[in-house]
Coordinates of C-alpha atoms in Angstrom, one line a residue:
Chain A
X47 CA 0.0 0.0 0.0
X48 CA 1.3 3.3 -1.2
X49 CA 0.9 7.0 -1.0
X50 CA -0.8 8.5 -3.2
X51 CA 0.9 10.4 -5.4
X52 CA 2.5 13.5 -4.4
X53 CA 2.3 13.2 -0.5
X54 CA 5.1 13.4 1.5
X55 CA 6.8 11.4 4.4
X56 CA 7.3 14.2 7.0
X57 CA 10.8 14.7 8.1
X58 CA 12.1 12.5 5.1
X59 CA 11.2 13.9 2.1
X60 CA 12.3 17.1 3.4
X61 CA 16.0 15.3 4.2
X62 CA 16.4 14.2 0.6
X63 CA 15.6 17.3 -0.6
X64 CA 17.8 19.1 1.6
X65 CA 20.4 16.1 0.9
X66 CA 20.1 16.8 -3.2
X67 CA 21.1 20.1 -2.0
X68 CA 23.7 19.4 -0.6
X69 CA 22.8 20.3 2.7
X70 CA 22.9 17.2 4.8
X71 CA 22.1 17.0 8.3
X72 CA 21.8 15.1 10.8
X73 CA 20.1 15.4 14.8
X74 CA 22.1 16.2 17.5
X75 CA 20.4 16.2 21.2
X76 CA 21.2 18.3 24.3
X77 CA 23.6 15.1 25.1
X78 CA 25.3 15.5 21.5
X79 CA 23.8 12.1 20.6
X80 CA 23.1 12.0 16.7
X81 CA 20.0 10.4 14.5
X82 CA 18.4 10.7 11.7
X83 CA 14.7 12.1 11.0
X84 CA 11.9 12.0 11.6
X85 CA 12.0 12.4 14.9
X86 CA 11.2 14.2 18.0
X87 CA 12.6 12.1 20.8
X88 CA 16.6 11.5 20.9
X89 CA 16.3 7.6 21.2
X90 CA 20.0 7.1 23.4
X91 CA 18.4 9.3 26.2
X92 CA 14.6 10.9 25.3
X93 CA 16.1 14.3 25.0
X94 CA 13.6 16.4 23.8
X95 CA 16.2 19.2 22.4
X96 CA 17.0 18.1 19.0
X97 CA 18.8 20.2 16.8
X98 CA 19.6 20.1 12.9
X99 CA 24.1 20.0 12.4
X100 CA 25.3 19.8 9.0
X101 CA 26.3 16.4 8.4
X102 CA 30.0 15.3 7.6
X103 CA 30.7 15.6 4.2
X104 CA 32.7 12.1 3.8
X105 CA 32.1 8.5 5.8
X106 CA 33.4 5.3 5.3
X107 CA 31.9 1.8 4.5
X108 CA 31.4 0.0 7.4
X109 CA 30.0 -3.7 5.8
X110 CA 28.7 -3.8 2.7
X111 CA 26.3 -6.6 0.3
X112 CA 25.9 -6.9 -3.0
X113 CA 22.5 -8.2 -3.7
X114 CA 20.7 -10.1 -6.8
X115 CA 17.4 -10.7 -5.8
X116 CA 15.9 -7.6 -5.0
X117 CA 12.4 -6.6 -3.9
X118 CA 10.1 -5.5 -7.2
X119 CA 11.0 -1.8 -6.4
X120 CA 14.7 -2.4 -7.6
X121 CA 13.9 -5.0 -9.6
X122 CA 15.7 -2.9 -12.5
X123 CA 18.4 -2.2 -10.6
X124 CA 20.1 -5.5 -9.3
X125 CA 22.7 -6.4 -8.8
X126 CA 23.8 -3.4 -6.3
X127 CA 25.5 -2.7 -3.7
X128 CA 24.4 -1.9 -0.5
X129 CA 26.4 -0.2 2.8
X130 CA 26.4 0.8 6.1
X131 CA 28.7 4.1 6.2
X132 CA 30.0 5.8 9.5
X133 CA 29.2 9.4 9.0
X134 CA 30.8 9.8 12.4
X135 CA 27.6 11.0 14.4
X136 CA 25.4 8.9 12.7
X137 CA 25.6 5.8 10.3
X138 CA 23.2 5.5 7.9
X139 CA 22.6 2.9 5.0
X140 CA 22.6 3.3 0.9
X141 CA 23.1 1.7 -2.1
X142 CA 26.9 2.5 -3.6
X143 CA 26.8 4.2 -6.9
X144 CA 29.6 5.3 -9.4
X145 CA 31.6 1.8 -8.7
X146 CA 31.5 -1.6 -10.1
X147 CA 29.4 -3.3 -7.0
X148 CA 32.5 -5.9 -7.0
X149 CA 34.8 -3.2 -6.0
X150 CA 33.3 -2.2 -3.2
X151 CA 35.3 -2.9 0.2
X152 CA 34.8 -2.1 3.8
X153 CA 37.0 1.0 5.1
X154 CA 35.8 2.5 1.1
X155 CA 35.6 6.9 1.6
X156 CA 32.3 7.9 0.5
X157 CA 30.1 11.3 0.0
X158 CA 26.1 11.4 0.3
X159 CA 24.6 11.1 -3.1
X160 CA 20.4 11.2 -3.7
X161 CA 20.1 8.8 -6.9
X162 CA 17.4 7.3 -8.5
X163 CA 15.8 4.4 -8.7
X164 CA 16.3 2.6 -12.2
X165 CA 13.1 1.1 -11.6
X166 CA 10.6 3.1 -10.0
X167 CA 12.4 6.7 -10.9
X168 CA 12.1 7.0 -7.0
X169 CA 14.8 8.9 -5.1
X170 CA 17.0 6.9 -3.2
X171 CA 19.9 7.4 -1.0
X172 CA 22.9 6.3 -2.3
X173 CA 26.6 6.9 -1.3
X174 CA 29.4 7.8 -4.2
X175 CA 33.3 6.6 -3.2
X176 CA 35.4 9.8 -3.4
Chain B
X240 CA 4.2 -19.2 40.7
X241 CA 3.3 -22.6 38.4
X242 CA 5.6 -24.3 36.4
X243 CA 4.0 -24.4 33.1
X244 CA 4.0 -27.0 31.0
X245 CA 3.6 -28.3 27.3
X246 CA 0.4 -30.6 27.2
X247 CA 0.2 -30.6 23.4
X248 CA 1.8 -30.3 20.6
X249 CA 0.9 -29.7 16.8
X250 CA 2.5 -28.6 13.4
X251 CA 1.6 -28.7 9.9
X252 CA 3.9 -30.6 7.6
X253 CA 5.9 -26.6 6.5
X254 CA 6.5 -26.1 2.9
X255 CA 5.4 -25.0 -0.5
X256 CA 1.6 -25.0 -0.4
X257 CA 0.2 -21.5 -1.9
X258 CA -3.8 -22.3 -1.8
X259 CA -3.8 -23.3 1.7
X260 CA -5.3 -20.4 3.5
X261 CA -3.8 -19.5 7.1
X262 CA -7.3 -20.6 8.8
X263 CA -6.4 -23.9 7.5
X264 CA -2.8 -24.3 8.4
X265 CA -3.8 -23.5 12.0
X266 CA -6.7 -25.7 12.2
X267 CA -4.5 -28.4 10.9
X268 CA -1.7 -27.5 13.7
X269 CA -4.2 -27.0 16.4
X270 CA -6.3 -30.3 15.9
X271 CA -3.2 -31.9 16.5
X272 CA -2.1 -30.5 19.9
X273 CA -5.6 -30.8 21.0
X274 CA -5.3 -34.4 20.1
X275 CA -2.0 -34.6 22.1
X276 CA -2.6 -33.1 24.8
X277 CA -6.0 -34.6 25.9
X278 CA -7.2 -31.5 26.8
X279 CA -10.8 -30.4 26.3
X280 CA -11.4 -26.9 23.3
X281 CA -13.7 -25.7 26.0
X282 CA -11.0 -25.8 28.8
X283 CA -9.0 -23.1 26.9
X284 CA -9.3 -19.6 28.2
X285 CA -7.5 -17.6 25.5
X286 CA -5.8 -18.0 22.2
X287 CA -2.4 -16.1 21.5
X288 CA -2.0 -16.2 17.9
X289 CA 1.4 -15.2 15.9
X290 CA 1.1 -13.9 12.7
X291 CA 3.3 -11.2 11.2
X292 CA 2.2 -10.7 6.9
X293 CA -1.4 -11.9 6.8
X294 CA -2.8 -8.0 5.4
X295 CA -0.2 -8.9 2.4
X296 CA -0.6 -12.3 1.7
X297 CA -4.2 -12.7 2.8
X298 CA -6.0 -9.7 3.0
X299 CA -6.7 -10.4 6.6
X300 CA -6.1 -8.4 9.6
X301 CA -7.6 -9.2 13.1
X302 CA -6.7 -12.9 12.5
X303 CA -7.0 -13.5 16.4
X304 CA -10.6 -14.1 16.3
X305 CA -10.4 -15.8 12.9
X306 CA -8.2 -18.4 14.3
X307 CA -10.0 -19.3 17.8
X308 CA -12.9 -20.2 15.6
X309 CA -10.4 -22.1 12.8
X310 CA -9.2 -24.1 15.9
X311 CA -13.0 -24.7 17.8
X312 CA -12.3 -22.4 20.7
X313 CA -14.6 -20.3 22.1
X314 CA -12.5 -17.8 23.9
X315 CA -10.8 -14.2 23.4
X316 CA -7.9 -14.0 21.4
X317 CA -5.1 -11.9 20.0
X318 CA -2.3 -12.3 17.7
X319 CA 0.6 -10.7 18.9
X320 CA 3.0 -9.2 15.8
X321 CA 6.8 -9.4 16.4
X322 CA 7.8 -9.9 12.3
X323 CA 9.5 -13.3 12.9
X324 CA 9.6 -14.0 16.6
X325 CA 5.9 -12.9 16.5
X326 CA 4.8 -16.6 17.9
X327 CA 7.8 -16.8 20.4
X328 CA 6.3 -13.0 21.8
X329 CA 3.1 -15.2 21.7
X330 CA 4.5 -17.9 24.0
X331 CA 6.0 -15.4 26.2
X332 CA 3.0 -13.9 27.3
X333 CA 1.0 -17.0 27.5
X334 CA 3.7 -18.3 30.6
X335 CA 3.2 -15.1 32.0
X336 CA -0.1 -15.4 31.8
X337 CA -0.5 -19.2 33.5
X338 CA 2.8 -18.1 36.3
X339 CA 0.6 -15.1 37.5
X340 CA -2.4 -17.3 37.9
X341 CA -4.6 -15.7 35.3
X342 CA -4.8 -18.5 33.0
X343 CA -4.8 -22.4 33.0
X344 CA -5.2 -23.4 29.8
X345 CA -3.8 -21.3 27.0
X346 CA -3.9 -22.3 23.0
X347 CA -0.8 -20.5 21.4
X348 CA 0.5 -20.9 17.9
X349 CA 1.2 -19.2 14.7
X350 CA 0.9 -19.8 11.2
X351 CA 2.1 -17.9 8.0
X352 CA 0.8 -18.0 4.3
X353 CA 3.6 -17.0 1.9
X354 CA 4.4 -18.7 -1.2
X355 CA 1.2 -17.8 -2.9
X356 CA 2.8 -14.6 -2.7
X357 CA 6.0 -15.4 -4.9
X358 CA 9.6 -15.1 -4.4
X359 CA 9.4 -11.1 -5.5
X360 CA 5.9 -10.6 -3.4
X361 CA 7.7 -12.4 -0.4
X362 CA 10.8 -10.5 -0.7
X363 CA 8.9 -7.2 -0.1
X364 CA 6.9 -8.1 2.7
X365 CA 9.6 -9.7 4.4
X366 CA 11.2 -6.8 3.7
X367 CA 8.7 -4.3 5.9
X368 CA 10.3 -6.2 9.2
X369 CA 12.8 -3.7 7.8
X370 CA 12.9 0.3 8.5
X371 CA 10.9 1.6 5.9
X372 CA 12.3 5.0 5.6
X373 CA 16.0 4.4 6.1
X374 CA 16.7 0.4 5.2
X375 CA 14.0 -0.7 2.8
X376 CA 13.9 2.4 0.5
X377 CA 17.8 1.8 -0.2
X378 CA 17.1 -1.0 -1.7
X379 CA 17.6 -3.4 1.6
X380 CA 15.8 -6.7 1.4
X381 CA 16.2 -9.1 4.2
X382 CA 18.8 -11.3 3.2
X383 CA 20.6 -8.3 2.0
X384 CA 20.5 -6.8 6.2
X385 CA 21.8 -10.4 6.7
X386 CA 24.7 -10.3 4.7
X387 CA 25.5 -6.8 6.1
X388 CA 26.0 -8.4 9.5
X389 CA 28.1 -11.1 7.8
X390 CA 30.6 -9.0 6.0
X391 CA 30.7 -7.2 8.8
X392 CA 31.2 -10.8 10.8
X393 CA 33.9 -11.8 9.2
X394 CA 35.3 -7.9 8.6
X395 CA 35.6 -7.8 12.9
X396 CA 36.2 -11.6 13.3
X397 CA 37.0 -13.8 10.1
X398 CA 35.7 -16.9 8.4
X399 CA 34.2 -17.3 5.5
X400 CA 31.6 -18.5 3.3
X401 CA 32.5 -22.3 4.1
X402 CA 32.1 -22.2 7.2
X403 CA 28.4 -20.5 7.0
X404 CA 28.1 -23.7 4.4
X405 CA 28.9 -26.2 6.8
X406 CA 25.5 -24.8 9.2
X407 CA 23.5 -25.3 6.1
X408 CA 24.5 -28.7 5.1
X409 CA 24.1 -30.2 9.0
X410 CA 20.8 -28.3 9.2
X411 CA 20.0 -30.6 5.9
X412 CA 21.3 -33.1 7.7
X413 CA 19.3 -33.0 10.9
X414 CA 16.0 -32.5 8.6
X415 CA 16.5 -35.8 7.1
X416 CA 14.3 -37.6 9.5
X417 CA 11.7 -34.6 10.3
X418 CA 8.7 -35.5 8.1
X419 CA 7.0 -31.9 8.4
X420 CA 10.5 -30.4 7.0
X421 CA 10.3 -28.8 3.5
X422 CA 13.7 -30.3 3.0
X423 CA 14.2 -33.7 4.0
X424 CA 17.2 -33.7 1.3
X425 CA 20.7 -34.0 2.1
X426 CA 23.1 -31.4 0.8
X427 CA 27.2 -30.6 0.5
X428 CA 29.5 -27.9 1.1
X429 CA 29.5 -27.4 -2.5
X430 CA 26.0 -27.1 -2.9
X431 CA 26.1 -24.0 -0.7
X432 CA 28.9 -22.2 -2.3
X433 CA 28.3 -22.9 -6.0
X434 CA 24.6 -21.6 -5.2
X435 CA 23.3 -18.5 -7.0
X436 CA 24.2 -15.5 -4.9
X437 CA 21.2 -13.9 -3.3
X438 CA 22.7 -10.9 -1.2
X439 CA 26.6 -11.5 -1.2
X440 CA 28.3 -13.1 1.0
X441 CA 24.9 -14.9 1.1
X442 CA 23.8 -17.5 -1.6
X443 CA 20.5 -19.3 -2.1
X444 CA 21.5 -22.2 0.5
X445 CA 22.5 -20.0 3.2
X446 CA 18.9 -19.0 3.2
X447 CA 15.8 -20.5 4.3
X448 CA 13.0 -21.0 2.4
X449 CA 9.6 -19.4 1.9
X450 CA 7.0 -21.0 3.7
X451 CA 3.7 -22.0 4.5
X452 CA 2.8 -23.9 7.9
X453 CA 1.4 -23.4 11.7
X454 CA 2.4 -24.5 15.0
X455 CA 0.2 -25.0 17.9
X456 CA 1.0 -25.7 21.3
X457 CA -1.2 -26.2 24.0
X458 CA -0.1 -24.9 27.4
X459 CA -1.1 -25.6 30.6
X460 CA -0.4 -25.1 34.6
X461 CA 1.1 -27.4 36.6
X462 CA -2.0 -27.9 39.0
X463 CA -4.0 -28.4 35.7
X464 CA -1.4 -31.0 34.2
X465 CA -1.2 -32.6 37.7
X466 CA -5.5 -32.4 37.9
X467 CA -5.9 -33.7 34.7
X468 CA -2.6 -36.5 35.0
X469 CA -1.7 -35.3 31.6
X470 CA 1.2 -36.5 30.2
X471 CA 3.2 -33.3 30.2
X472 CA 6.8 -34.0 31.4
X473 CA 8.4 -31.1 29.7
X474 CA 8.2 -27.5 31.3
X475 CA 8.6 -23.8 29.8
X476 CA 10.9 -22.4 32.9
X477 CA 12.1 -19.8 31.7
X478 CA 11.4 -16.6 29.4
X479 CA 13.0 -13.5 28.1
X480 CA 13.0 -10.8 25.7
X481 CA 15.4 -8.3 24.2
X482 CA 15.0 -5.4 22.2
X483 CA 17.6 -3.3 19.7
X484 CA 17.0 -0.4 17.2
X485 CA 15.1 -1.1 14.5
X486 CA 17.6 -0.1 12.0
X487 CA 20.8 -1.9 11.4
X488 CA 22.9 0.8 11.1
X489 CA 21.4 2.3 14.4
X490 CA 22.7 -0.7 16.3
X491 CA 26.4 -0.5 18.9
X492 CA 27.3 -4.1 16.8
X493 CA 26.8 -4.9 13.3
X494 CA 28.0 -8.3 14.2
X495 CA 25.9 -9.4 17.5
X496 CA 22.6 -9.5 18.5
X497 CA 22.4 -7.7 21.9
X498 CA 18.4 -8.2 21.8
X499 CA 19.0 -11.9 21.5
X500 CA 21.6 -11.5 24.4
X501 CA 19.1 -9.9 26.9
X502 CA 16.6 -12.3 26.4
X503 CA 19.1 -15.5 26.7
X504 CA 20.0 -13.8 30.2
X505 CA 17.1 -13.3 31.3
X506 CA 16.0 -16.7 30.2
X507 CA 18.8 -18.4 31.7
X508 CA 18.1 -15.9 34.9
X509 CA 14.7 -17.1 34.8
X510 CA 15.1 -20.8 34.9
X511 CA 18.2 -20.9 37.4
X512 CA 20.5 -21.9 34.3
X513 CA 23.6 -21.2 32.3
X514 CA 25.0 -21.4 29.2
X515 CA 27.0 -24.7 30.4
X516 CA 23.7 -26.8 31.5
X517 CA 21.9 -26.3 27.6
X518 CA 22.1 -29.6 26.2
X519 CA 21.2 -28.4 23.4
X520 CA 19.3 -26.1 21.3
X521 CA 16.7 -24.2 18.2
X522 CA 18.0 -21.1 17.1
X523 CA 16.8 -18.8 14.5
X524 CA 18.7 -19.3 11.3
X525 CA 16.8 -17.7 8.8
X526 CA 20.0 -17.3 7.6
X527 CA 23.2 -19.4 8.3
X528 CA 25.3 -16.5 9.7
X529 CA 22.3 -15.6 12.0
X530 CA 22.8 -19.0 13.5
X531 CA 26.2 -17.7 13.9
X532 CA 24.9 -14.9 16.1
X533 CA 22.4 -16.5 18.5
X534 CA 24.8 -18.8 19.4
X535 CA 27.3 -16.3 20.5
X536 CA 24.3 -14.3 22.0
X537 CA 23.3 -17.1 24.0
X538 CA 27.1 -18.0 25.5
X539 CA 27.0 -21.3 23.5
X540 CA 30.0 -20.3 21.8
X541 CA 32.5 -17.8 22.5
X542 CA 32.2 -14.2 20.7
X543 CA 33.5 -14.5 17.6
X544 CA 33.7 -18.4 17.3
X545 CA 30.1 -19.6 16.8
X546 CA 32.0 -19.4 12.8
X547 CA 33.5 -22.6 13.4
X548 CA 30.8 -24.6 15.6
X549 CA 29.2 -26.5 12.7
X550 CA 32.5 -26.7 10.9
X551 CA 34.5 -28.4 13.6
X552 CA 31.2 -30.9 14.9
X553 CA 30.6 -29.0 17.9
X554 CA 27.3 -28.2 16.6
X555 CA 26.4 -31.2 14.6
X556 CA 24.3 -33.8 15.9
X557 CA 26.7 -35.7 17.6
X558 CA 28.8 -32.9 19.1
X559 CA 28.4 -31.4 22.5
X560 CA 25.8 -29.1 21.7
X561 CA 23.4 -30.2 19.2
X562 CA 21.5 -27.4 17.3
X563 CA 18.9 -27.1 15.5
X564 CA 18.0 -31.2 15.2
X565 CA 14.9 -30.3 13.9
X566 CA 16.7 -29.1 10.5
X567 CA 16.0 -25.7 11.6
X568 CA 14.6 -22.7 9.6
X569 CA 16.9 -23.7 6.9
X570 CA 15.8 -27.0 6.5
X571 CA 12.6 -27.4 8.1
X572 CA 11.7 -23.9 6.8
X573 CA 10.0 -20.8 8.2
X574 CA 6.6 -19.8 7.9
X575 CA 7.7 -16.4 10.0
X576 CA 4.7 -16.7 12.1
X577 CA 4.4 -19.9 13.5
X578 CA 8.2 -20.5 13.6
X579 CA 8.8 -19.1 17.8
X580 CA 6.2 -21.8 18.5
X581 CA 7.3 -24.7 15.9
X582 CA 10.7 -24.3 17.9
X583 CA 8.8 -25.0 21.2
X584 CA 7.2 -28.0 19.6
X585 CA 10.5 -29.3 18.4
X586 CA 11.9 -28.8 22.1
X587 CA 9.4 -30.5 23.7
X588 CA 9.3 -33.3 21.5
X589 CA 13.7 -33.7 22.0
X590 CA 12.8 -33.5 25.3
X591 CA 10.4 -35.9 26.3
X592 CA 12.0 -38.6 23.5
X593 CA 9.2 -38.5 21.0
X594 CA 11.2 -36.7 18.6
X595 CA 12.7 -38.5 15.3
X596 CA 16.4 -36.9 16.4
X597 CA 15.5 -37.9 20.4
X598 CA 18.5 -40.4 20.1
X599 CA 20.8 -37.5 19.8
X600 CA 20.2 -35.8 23.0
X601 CA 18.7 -39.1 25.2
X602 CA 20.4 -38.0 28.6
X603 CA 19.2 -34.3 27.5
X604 CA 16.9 -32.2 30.3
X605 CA 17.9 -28.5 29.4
X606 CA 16.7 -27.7 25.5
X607 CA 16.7 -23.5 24.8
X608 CA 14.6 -22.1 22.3
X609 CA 15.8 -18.5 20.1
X610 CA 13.2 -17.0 18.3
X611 CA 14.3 -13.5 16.7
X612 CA 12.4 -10.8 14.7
X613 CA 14.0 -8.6 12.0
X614 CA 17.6 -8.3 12.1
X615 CA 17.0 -9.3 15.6
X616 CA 15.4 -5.7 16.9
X617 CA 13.8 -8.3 18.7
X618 CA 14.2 -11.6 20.5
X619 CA 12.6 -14.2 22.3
X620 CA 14.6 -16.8 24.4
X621 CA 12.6 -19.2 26.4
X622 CA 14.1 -22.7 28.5
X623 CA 12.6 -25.7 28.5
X624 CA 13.5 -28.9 31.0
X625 CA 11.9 -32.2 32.0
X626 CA 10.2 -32.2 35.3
X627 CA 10.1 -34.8 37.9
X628 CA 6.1 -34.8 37.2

């Protein structure tokens, strides 16, 4: 079940968009904990004080994948590959772009990069070695 | 506080049956703990129900009604939701619920239609156990989180793909002689790595299948068991649960399963054991590194060599700690909702010496059952022992 078209996810629309930007940003709470949006509650303490702080520009591929049998959404764009990066503050997760998926390794530098989806021409948040 | 026991049992053969409808599968599983137990429909109080993708594959939400009335019972019911440890949450509350004194008589069980939903349809709603936002709509499916904790596995703590073969082919093996597995076929090392890849490191054999089937089980309190001289020799002692970020990324260890750590502990704390008195046990490998995992989580193995437990025999059926004899997810397969409770049944069955694989663990009384959800954002442990009756 889908949205229909046009409606937004509150918090993380708004992030890709700022992302495409180039304007990344991630949550930091009074206890300079980080996480991503949407939220209102910092989940390490239940800080209520959450604050936007521009996100580091490079992280670095913590584990990584390289899947074939994707779910119909990507159906287009198997095989990719898929990381964890450590964005120091926060980790978060994307497919790798710009790179043969073989050559992908752990400890790999990588910038933010909004792609799209082959399949569904859906946004989708990827990460670019630099 | 009552001991609780297991008065009945009951499973469908699991496997590859897309028209049966999820009513069906846990009439099937429920007839037959009612029929081994001995103990009357109209003594149950309440049915606790796991289910975790019935609005995709069915159309059907509020299932716990549905399936009090699939299974004859007149009583309320709920299904509890916990992706795949949804029917291990079930059992948990249901020995709360008999310990406190509430309850005496409890139907629990699960059941899960999938393959009418096809490999791709499966994929996605397996993949909604997921975080939507940050995991799924990057293109994470579920064996793809998997293989993230493996690279990451043998990243912090080596091994390799061979040694994640060498779970799959003894849970084949242990299948072998379980007539409600969906693979009673014997596979090698080879097998595994020449597989397709799926989500590398992972390949088709490191995975389990898709599946249809439903577990029941019928518990009951010890005064009831010992009013009713059921023969119920095997006890649920104790229970935990644990509890991790949804996300993977989110998560202190890529490579453990701290949720499946809490709830071992407070299992263990729960039934007066340790690691050390497990004779052996059913963990959750929907994936062979996951079996990996819960075995470090629940102090069978050291951290960071569960790699080499199947690998060296320590796992295998004749080696100090059996696990999975039943064939496991891999082998016996995983319909996610009645899988907690399947591994109950299994238990039980090893237990009291009516299982196929009893041989293996004859002098056994401590059996441990893991049951996790997600990438293990949540976990059910529980213990089970044979009592003195």
């Amino acid at each position: 079940m889908s949205d229909a078209d046009g409606v937004q996810d509150a918090g993380y629309d708004e992030w890709l968009e700022a992302a495409e930007e180039g304007d990344t940003y991630y949550l930091e709470c009074a206890n300079g904990h980080g996480s991503l949006t949407p939220r209102r509650v910092c989940p390490d303490c239940g800080s209520l004080e959450l604050e936007r702080v521009d996100m580091p520009e490079t992280g670095e591929i913590q584990t990584f994948n390289v899947t074939h049998v994707p779910t119909p959404s990507f159906e287009e764009d198997a095989p990719y590959a898929t990381a964890i990066a450590d964005f120091g503050p926060v980790r978060v997760t994307g497919q790798v772009v710009g790179v043969d998926p073989a050559a992908v390794e752990t400890g790999l530098a990588v910038e933010l990069e909004i792609t799209v989806s082959e399949t569904t021409g859906k946004r989708i948040l990827g990460f670019r070695p630099v | 506080m009552s001991d609780v026991r297991v008065a009945g049992t009951g499973l469908t053969p699991f496997g590859n049956s897309p028209e049966r409808t999820g009513r069906d599968l846990f009439a099937e599983a429920s007839i037959a703990a009612f029929e081994d137990s001995t103990v009357p429909r109209d003594d149950v109080e309440a049915v606790l129900y796991g289910n975790f993708m019935g609005e995709l594959s069915e159309h059907q939400g509020h299932q716990g009604p549905l399936m009090a009335e699939a299974a004859g019972v007149q009583a309320p019911a709920t299904r509890y939701e916990s992706a795949c440890a949804s029917s291990g949450t079930a059992v948990r509350e249901a020995v709360k619920r008999i310990r406190n004194g509430e309850n005496d008589v409890l139907l629990v069980g699960g059941a899960e239609r999938m393959t009418n939903l096809g490999t791709a349809g499966a994929t996605e709603a397996l993949a909604i156990a997921a975080d939507d936002l940050w995991e799924v709509r990057a293109g994470v499916t579920f064996p793809g989180a998997y293989a993230l904790m493996a690279q990451a596995y043998f990243d912090e703590f080596g091994g390799e793909r061979e040694d994640l073969a060498h779970i799959a082919v003894k849970n084949h093996e242990n299948a072998l002689t379980n007539d409600k597995a969906q693979y009673q076929r014997a596979i090698d090392v080879s097998d595994v790595l020449e597989a397709p890849p799926v989500s590398e490191p992972l390949g088709l054999y490191d995975a389990c299948p898709i599946s249809d089937g439903a577990s029941a089980l019928v518990l009951t309190s010890e005064d009831y068991a010992d009013d009713h001289d059921l023969d119920a020799p095997v006890a649920i002692t104790g229970t935990g649960q644990g509890g991790d970020r949804m996300a993977l990324h989110d998560r202190d260890h890529l490579a453990r399963s701290p949720a499946a750590r809490e709830a071992g502990v407070e299992a263990y704390d729960d039934a007066s054991v340790d690691a050390s008195d497990v004779d052996f046990a059913e963990v959750h490998d929907c994936f062979t590194i996951a079996e990996v995992l819960a075995l470090e989580a629940l102090d069978i193995e050291p951290i960071g060599e569960g790699i080499s437990a199947a690998r060296t025999g320590r796992t295998t059926a004749n080696g100090d700690t059996p696990i999975n004899l039943s064939g496991g997810l891999k082998a016996k397969g995983h319909p996610v909702g009645a899988t907690g409770a399947s591994q109950i049944a299994e238990v039980t069955k090893l237990l009291a010496g009516t299982h196929p694989n009893s041989e293996y663990v004859s002098d056994a009384t401590t059996g441990v059952a893991h049951n996790a959800g997600g990438t293990v954002a949540s976990a059910t442990v529980h213990v089970l022992e044979v009592t003195d009756q």
